[in-house]
mmCIF file of N, CA and C in Angstrom:
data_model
loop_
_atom_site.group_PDB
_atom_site.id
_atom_site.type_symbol
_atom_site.label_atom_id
_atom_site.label_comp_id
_atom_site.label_asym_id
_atom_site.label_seq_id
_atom_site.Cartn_x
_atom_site.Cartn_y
_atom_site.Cartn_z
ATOM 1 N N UNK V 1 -72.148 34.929 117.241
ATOM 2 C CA UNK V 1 -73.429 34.924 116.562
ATOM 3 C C UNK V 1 -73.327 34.133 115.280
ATOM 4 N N UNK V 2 -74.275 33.910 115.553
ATOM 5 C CA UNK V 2 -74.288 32.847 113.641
ATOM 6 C C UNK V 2 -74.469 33.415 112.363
ATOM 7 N N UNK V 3 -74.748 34.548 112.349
ATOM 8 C CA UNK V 3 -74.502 35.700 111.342
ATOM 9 C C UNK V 3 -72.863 35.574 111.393
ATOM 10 N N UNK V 4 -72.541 36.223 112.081
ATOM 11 C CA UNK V 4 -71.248 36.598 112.150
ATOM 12 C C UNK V 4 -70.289 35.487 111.831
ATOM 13 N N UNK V 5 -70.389 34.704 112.705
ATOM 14 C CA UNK V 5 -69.071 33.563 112.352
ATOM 15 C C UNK V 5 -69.286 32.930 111.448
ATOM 16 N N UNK V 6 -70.552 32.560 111.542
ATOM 17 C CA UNK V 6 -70.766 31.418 110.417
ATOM 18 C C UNK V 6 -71.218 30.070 110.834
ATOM 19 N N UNK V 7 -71.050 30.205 112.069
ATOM 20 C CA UNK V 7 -71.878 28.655 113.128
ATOM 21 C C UNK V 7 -72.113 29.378 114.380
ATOM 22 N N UNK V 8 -72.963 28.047 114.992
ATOM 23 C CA UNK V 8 -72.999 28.468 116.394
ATOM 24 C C UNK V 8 -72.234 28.354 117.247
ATOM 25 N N UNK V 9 -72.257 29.940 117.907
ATOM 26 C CA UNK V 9 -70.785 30.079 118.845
ATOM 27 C C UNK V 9 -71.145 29.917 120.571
ATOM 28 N N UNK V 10 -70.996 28.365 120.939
ATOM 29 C CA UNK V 10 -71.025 28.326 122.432
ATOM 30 C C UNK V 10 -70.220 27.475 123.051
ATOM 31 N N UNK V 11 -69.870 27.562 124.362
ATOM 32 C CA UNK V 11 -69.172 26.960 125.411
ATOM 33 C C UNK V 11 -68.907 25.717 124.951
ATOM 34 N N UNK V 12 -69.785 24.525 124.195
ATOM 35 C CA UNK V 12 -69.463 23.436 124.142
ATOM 36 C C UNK V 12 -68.775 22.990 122.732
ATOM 37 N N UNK V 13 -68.785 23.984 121.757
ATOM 38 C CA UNK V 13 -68.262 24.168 120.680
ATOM 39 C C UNK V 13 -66.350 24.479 120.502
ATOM 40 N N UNK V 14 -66.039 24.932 121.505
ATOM 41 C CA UNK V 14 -65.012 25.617 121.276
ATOM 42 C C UNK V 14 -63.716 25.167 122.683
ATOM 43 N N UNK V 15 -62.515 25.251 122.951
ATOM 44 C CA UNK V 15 -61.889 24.923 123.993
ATOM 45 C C UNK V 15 -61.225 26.829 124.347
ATOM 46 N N UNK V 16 -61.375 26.726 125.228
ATOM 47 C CA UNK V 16 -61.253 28.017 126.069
ATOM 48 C C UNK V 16 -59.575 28.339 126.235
ATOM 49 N N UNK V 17 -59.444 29.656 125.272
ATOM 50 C CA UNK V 17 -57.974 29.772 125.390
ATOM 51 C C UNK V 17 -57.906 31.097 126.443
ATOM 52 N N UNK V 18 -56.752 31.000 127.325
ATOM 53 C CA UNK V 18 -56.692 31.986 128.199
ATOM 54 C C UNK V 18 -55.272 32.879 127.845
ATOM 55 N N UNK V 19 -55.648 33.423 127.389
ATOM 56 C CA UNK V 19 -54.701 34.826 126.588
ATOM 57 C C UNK V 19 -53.806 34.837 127.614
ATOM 58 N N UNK V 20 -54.327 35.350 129.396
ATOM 59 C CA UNK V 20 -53.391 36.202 129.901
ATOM 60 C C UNK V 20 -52.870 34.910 130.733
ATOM 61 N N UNK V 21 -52.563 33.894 130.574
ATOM 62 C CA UNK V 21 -52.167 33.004 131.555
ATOM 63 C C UNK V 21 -50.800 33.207 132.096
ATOM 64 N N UNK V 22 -49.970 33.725 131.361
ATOM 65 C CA UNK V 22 -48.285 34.085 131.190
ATOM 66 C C UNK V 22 -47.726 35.306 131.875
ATOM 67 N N UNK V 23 -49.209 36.218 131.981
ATOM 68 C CA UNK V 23 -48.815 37.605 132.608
ATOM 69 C C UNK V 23 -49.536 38.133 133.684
ATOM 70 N N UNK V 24 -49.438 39.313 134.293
ATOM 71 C CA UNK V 24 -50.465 39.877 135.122
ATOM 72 C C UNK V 24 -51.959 39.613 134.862
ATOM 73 N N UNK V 25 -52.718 39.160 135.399
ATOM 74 C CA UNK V 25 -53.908 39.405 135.231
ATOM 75 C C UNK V 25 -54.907 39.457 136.361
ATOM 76 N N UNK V 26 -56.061 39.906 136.012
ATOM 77 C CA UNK V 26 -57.210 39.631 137.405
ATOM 78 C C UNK V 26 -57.247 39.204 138.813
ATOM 79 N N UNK V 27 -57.001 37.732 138.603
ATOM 80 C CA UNK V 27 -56.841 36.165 139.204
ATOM 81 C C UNK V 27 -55.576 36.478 139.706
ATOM 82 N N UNK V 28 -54.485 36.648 139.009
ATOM 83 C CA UNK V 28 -52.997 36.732 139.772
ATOM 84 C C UNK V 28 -52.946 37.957 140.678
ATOM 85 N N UNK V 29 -53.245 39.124 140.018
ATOM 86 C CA UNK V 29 -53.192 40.225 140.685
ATOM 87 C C UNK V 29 -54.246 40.472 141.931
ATOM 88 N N UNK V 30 -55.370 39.670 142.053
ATOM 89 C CA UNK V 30 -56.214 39.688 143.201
ATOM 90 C C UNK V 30 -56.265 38.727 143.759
ATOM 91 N N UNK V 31 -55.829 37.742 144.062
ATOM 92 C CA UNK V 31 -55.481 36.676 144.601
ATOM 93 C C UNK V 31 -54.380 36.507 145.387
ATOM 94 N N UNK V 32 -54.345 35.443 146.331
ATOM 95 C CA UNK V 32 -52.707 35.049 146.495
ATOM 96 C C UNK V 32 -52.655 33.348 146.251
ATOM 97 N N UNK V 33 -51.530 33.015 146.064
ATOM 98 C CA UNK V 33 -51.590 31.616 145.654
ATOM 99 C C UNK V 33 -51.497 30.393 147.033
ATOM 100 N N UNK V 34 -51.824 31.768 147.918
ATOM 101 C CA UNK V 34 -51.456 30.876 149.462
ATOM 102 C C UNK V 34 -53.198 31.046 150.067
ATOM 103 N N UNK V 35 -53.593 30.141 149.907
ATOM 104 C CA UNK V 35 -55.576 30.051 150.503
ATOM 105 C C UNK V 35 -55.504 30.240 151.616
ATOM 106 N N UNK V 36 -54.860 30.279 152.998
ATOM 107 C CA UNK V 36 -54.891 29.906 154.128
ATOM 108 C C UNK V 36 -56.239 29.138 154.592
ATOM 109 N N UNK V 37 -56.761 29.902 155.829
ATOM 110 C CA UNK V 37 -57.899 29.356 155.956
ATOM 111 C C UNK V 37 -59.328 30.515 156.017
ATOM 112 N N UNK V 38 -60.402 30.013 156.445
ATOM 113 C CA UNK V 38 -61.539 31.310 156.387
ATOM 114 C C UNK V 38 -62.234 30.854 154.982
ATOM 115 N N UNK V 39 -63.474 31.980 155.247
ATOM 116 C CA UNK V 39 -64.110 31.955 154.053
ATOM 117 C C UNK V 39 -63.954 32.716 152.715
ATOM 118 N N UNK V 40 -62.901 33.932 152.636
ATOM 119 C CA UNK V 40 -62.078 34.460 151.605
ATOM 120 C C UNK V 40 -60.899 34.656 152.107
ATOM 121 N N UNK V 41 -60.200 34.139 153.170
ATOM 122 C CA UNK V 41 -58.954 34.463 153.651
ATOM 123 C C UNK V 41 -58.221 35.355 152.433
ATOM 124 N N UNK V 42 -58.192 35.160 151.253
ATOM 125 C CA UNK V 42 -57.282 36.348 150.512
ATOM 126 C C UNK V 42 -57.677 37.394 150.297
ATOM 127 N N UNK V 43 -58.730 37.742 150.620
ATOM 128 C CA UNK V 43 -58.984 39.504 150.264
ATOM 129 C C UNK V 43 -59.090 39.355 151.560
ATOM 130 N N UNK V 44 -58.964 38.785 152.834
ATOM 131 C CA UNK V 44 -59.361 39.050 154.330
ATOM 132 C C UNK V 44 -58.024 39.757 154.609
ATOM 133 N N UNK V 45 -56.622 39.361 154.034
ATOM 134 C CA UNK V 45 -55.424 39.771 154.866
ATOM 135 C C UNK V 45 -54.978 40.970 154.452
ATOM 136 N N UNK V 46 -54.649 41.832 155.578
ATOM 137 C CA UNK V 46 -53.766 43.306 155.602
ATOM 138 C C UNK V 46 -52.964 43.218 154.303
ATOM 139 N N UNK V 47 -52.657 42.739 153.941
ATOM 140 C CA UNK V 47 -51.533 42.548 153.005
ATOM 141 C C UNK V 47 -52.596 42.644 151.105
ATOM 142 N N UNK V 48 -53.631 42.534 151.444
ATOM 143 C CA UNK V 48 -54.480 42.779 150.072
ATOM 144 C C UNK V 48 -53.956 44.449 149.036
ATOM 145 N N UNK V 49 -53.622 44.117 148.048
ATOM 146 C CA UNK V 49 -53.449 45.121 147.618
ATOM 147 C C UNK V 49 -54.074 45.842 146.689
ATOM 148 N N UNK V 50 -55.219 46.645 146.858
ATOM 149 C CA UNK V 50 -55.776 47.010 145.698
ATOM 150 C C UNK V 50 -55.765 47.927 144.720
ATOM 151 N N UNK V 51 -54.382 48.608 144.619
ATOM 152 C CA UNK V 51 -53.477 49.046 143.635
ATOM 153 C C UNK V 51 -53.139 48.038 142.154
ATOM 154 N N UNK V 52 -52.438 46.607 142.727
ATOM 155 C CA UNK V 52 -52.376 45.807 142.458
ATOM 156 C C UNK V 52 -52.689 44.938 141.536
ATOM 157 N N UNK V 53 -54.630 44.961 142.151
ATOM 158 C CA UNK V 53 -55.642 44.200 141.696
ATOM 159 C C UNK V 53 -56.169 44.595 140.523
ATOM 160 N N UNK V 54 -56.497 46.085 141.044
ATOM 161 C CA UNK V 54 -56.718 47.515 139.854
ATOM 162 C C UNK V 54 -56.005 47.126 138.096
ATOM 163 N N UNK V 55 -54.236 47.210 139.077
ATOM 164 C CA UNK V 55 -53.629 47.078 138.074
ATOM 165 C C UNK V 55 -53.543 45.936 136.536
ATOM 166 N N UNK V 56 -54.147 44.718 137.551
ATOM 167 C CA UNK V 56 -53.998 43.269 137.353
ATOM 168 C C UNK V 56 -55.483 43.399 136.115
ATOM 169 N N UNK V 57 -56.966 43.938 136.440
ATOM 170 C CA UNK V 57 -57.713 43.895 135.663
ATOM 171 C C UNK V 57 -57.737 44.724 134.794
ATOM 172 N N UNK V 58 -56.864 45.935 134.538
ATOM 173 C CA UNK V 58 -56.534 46.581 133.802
ATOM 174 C C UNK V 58 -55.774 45.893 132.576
ATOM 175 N N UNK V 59 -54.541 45.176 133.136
ATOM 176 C CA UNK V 59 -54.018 44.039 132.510
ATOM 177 C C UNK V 59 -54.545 42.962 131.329
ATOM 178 N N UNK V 60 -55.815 42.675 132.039
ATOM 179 C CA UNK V 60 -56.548 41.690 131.786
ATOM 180 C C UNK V 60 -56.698 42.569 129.943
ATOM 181 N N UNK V 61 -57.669 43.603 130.531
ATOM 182 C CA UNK V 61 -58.505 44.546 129.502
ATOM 183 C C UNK V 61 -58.064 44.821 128.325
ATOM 184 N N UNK V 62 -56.693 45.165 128.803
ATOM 185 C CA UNK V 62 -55.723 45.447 127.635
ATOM 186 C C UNK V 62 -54.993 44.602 126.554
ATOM 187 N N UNK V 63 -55.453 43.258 127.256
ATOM 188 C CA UNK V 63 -54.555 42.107 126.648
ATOM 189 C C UNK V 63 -55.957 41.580 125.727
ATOM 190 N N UNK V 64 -57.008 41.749 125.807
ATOM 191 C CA UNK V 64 -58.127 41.085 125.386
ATOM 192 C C UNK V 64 -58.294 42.085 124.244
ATOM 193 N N UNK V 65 -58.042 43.151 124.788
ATOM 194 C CA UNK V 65 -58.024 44.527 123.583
ATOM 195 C C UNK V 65 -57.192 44.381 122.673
ATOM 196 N N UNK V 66 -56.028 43.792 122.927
ATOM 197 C CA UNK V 66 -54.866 43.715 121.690
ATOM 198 C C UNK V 66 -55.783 42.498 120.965
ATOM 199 N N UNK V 67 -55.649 41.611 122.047
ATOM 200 C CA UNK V 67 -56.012 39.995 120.957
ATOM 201 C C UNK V 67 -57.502 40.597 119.899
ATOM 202 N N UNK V 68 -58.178 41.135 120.247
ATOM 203 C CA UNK V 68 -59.717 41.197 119.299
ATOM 204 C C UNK V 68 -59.624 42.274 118.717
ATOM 205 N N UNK V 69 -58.741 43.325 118.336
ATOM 206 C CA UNK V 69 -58.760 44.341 117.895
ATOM 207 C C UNK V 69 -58.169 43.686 116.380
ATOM 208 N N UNK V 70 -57.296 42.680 116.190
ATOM 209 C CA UNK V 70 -57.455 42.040 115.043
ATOM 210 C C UNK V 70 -58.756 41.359 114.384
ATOM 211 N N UNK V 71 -59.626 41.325 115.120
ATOM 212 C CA UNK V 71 -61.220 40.859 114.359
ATOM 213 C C UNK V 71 -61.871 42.245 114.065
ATOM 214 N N UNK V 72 -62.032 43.631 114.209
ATOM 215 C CA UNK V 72 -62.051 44.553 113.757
ATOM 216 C C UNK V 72 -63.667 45.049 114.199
ATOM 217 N N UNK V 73 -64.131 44.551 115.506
ATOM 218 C CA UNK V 73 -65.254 44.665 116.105
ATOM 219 C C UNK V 73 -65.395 45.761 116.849
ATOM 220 N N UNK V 74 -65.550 47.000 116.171
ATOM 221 C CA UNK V 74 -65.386 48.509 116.745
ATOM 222 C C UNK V 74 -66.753 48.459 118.478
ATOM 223 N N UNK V 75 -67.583 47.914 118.285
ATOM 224 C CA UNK V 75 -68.570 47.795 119.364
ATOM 225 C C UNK V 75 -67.989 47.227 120.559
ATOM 226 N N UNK V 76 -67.268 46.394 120.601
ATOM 227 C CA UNK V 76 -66.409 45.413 121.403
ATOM 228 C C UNK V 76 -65.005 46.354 122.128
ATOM 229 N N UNK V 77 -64.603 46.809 120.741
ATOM 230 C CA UNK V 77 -63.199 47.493 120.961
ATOM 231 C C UNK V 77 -63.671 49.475 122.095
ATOM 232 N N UNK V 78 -64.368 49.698 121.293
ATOM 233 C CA UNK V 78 -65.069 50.645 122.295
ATOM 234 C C UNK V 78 -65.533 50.415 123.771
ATOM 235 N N UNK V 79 -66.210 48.977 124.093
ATOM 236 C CA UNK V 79 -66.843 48.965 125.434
ATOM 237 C C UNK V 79 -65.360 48.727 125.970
ATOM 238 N N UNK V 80 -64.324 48.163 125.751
ATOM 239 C CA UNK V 80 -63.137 47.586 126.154
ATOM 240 C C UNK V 80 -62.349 48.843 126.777
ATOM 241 N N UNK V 81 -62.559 49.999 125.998
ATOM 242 C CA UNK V 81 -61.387 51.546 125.974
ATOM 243 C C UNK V 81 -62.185 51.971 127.140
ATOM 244 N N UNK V 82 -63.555 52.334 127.221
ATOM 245 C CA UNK V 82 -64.397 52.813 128.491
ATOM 246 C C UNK V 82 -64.311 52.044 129.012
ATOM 247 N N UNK V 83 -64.086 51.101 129.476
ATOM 248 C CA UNK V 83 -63.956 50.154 130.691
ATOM 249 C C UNK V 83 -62.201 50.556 131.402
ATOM 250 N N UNK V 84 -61.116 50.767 130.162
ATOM 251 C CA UNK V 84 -60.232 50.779 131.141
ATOM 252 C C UNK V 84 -59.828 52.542 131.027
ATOM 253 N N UNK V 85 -61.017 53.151 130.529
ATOM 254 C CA UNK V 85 -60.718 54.549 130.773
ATOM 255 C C UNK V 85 -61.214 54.790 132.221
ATOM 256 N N UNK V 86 -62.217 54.156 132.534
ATOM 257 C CA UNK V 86 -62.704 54.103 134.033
ATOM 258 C C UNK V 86 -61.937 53.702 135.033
ATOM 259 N N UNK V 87 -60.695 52.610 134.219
ATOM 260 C CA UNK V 87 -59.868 52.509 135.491
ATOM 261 C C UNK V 87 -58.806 52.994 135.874
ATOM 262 N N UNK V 88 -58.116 53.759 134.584
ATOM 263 C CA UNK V 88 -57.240 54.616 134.431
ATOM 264 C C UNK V 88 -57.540 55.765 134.141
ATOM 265 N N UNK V 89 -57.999 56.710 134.380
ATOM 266 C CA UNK V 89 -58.127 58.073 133.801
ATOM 267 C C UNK V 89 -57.193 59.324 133.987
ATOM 268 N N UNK V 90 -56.090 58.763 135.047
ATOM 269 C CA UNK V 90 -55.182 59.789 134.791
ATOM 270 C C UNK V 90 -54.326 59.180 133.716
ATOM 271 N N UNK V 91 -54.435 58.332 132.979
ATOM 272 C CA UNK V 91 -52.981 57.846 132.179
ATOM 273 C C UNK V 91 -53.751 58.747 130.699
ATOM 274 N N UNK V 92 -54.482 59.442 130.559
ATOM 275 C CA UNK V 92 -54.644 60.326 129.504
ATOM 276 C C UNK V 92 -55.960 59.327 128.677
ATOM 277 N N UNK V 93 -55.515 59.357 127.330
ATOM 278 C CA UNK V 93 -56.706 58.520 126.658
ATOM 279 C C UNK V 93 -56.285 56.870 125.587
ATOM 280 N N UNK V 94 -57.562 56.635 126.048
ATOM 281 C CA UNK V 94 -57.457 55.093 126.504
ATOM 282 C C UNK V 94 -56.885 54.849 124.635
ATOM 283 N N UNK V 95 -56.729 53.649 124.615
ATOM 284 C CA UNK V 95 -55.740 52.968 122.764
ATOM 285 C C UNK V 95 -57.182 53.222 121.935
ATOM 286 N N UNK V 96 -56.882 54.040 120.884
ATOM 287 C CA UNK V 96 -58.541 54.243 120.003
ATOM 288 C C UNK V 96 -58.146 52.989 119.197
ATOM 289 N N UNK V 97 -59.576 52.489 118.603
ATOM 290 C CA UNK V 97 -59.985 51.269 117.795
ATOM 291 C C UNK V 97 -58.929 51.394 116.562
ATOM 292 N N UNK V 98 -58.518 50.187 115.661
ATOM 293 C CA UNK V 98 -58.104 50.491 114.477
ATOM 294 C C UNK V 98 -58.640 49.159 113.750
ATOM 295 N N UNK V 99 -58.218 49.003 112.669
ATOM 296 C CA UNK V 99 -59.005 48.522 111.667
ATOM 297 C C UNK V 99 -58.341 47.086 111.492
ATOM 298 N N UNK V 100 -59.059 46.000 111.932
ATOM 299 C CA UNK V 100 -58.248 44.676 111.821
ATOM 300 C C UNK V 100 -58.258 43.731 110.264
ATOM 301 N N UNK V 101 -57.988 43.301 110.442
ATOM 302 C CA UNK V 101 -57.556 41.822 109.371
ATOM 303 C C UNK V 101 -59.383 41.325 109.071
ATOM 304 N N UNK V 102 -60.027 41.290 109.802
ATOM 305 C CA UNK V 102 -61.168 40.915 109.412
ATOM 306 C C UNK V 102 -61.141 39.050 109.632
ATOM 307 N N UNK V 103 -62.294 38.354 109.442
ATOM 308 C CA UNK V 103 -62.540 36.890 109.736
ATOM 309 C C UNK V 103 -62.333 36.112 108.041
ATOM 310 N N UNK V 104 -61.311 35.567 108.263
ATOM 311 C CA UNK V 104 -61.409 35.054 106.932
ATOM 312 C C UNK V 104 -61.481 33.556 106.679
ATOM 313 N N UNK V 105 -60.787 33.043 107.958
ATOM 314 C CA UNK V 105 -60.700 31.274 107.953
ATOM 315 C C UNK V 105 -61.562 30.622 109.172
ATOM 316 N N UNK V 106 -62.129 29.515 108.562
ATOM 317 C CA UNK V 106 -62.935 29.404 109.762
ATOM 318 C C UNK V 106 -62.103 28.778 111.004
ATOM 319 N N UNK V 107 -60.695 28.590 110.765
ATOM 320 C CA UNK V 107 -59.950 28.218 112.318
ATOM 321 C C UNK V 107 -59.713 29.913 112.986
ATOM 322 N N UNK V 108 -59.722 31.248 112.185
ATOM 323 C CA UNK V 108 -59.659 32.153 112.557
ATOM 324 C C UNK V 108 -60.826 32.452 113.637
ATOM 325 N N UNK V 109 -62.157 32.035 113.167
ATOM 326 C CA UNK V 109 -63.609 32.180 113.752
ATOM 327 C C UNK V 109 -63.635 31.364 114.380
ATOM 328 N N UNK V 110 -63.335 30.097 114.548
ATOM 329 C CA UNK V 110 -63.277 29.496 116.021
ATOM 330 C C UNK V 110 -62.557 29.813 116.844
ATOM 331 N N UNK V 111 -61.643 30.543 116.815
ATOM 332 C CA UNK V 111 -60.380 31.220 117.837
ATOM 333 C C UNK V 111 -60.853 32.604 118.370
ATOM 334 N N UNK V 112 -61.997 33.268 117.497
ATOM 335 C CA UNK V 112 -62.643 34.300 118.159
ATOM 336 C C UNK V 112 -63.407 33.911 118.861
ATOM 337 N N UNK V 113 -64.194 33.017 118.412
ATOM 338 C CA UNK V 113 -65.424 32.258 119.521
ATOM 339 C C UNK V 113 -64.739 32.227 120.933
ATOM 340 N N UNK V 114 -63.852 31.230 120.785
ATOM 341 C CA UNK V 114 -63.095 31.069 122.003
ATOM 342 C C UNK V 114 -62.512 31.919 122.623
ATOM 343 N N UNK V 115 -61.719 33.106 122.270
ATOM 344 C CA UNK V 115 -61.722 34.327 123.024
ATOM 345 C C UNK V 115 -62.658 35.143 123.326
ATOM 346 N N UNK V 116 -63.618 35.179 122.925
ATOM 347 C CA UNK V 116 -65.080 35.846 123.772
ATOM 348 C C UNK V 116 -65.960 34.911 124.230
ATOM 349 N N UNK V 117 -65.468 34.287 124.499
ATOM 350 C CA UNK V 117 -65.997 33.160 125.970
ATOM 351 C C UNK V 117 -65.085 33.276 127.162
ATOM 352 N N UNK V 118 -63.924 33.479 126.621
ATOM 353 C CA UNK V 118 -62.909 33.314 127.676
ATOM 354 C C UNK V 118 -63.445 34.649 128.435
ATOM 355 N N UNK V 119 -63.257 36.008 127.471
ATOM 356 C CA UNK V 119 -63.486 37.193 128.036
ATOM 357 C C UNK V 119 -64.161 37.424 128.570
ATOM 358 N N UNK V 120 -65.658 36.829 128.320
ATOM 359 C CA UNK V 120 -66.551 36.658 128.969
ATOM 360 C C UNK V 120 -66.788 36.360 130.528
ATOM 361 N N UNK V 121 -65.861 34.990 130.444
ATOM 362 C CA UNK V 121 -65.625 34.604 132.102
ATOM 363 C C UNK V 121 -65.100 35.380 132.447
ATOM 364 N N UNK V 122 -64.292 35.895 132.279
ATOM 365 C CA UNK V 122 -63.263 37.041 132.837
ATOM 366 C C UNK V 122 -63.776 37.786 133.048
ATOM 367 N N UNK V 123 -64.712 38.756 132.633
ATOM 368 C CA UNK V 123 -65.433 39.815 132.590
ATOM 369 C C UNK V 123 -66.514 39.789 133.822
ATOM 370 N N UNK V 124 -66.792 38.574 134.022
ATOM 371 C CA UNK V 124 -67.522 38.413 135.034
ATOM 372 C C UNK V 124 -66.842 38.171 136.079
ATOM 373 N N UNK V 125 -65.748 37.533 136.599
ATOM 374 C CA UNK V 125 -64.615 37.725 137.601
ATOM 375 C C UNK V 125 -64.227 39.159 137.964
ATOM 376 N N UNK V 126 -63.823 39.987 136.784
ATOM 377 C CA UNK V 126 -63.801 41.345 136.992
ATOM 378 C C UNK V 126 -64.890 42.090 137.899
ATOM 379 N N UNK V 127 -66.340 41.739 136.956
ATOM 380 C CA UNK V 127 -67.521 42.465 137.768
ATOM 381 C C UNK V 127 -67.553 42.426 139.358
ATOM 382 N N UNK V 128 -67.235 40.742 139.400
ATOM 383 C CA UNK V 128 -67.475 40.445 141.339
ATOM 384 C C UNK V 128 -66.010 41.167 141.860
ATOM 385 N N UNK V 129 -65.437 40.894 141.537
ATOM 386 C CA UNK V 129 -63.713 41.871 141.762
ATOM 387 C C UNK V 129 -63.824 43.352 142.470
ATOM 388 N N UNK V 130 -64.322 44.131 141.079
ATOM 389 C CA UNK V 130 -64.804 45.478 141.082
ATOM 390 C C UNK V 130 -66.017 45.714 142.070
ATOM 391 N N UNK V 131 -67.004 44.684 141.834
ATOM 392 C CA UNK V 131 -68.016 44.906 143.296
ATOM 393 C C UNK V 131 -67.815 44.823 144.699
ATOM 394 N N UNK V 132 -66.233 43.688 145.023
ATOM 395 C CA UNK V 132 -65.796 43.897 146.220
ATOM 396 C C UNK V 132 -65.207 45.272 146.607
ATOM 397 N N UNK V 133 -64.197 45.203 145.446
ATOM 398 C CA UNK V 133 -63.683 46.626 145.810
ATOM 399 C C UNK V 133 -64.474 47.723 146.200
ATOM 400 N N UNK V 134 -65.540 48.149 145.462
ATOM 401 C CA UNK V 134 -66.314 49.092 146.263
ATOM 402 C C UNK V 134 -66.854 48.652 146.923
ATOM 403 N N UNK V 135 -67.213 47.795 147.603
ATOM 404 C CA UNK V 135 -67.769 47.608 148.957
ATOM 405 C C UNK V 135 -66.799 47.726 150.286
ATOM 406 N N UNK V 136 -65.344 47.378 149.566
ATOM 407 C CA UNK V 136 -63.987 47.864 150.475
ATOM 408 C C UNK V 136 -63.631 49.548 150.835
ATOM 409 N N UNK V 137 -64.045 49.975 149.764
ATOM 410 C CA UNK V 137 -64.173 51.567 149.896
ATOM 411 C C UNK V 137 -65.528 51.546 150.517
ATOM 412 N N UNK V 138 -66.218 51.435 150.561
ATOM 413 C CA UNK V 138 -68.037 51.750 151.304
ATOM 414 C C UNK V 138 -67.732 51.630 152.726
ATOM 415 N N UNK V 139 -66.731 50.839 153.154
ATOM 416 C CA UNK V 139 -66.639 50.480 154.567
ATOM 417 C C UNK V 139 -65.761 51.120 155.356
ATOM 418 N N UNK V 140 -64.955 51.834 154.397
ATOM 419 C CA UNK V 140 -63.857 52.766 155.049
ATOM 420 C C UNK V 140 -64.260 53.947 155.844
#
């Protein structure tokens, strides 16, 4: 927002950093890196794991939670804890908010921009993710 940062924060402004590229995430964990053939051949094969996948966007959640919990955006940091309290709820209770560093440089505020764009996409990968999955349980 332009309150907030201090400019306008969009897609063509900023280069898209991907936090979890190095580790488990979404994409790795629901995917395979082998396409075969078909029209989703990777969620088509016996071998899909959705333990895995679960695990993988959980991953995601948590890593986006560390990175922005230094901008100190309790609204953000909250939808983030209910999202992976929903996906974990036996692991007890989800990381509570704490109090970040705050925005002080504007290369700091372009690096947030760019991580809530990224998250963004992600977030929406998640949604269609999570919508297959229950439609994988609906059919059982």
């Amino acid at each position: 927002e332009l309150g907030t940062l201090g400019f306008e924060c969009t897609l063509e402004e900023v280069d898209l950093e991907d936090i979890t590229k190095n580790q488990m995430n979404t994409i790795k964990a629901c995917t395979s890196e082998d396409p075969g053939t078909g029209n989703c051949p990777v969620l088509e094969r016996p071998t899909f794991d959705m333990s895995k996948c679960l695990q993988g966007i959980y991953k995601d959640l948590n890593a986006y939670r560390a990175e922005l919990k230094n901008f100190n955006d309790q609204k953000v940091l909250a939808t983030i804890d209910e999202m992976m309290k929903a996906l974990k709820t036996s692991s007890g209770s989800a990381p509570q908010p704490s109090a970040g560093i705050g925005l002080a440089s504007f290369k700091e505020r372009m690096r947030l921009c760019s991580i809530l764009h990224a998250f963004h996409i992600r977030t929406v990968t998640i949604d269609r993710m999570m919508n297959y999955l229950t439609s994988l349980e609906s059919s059982l």
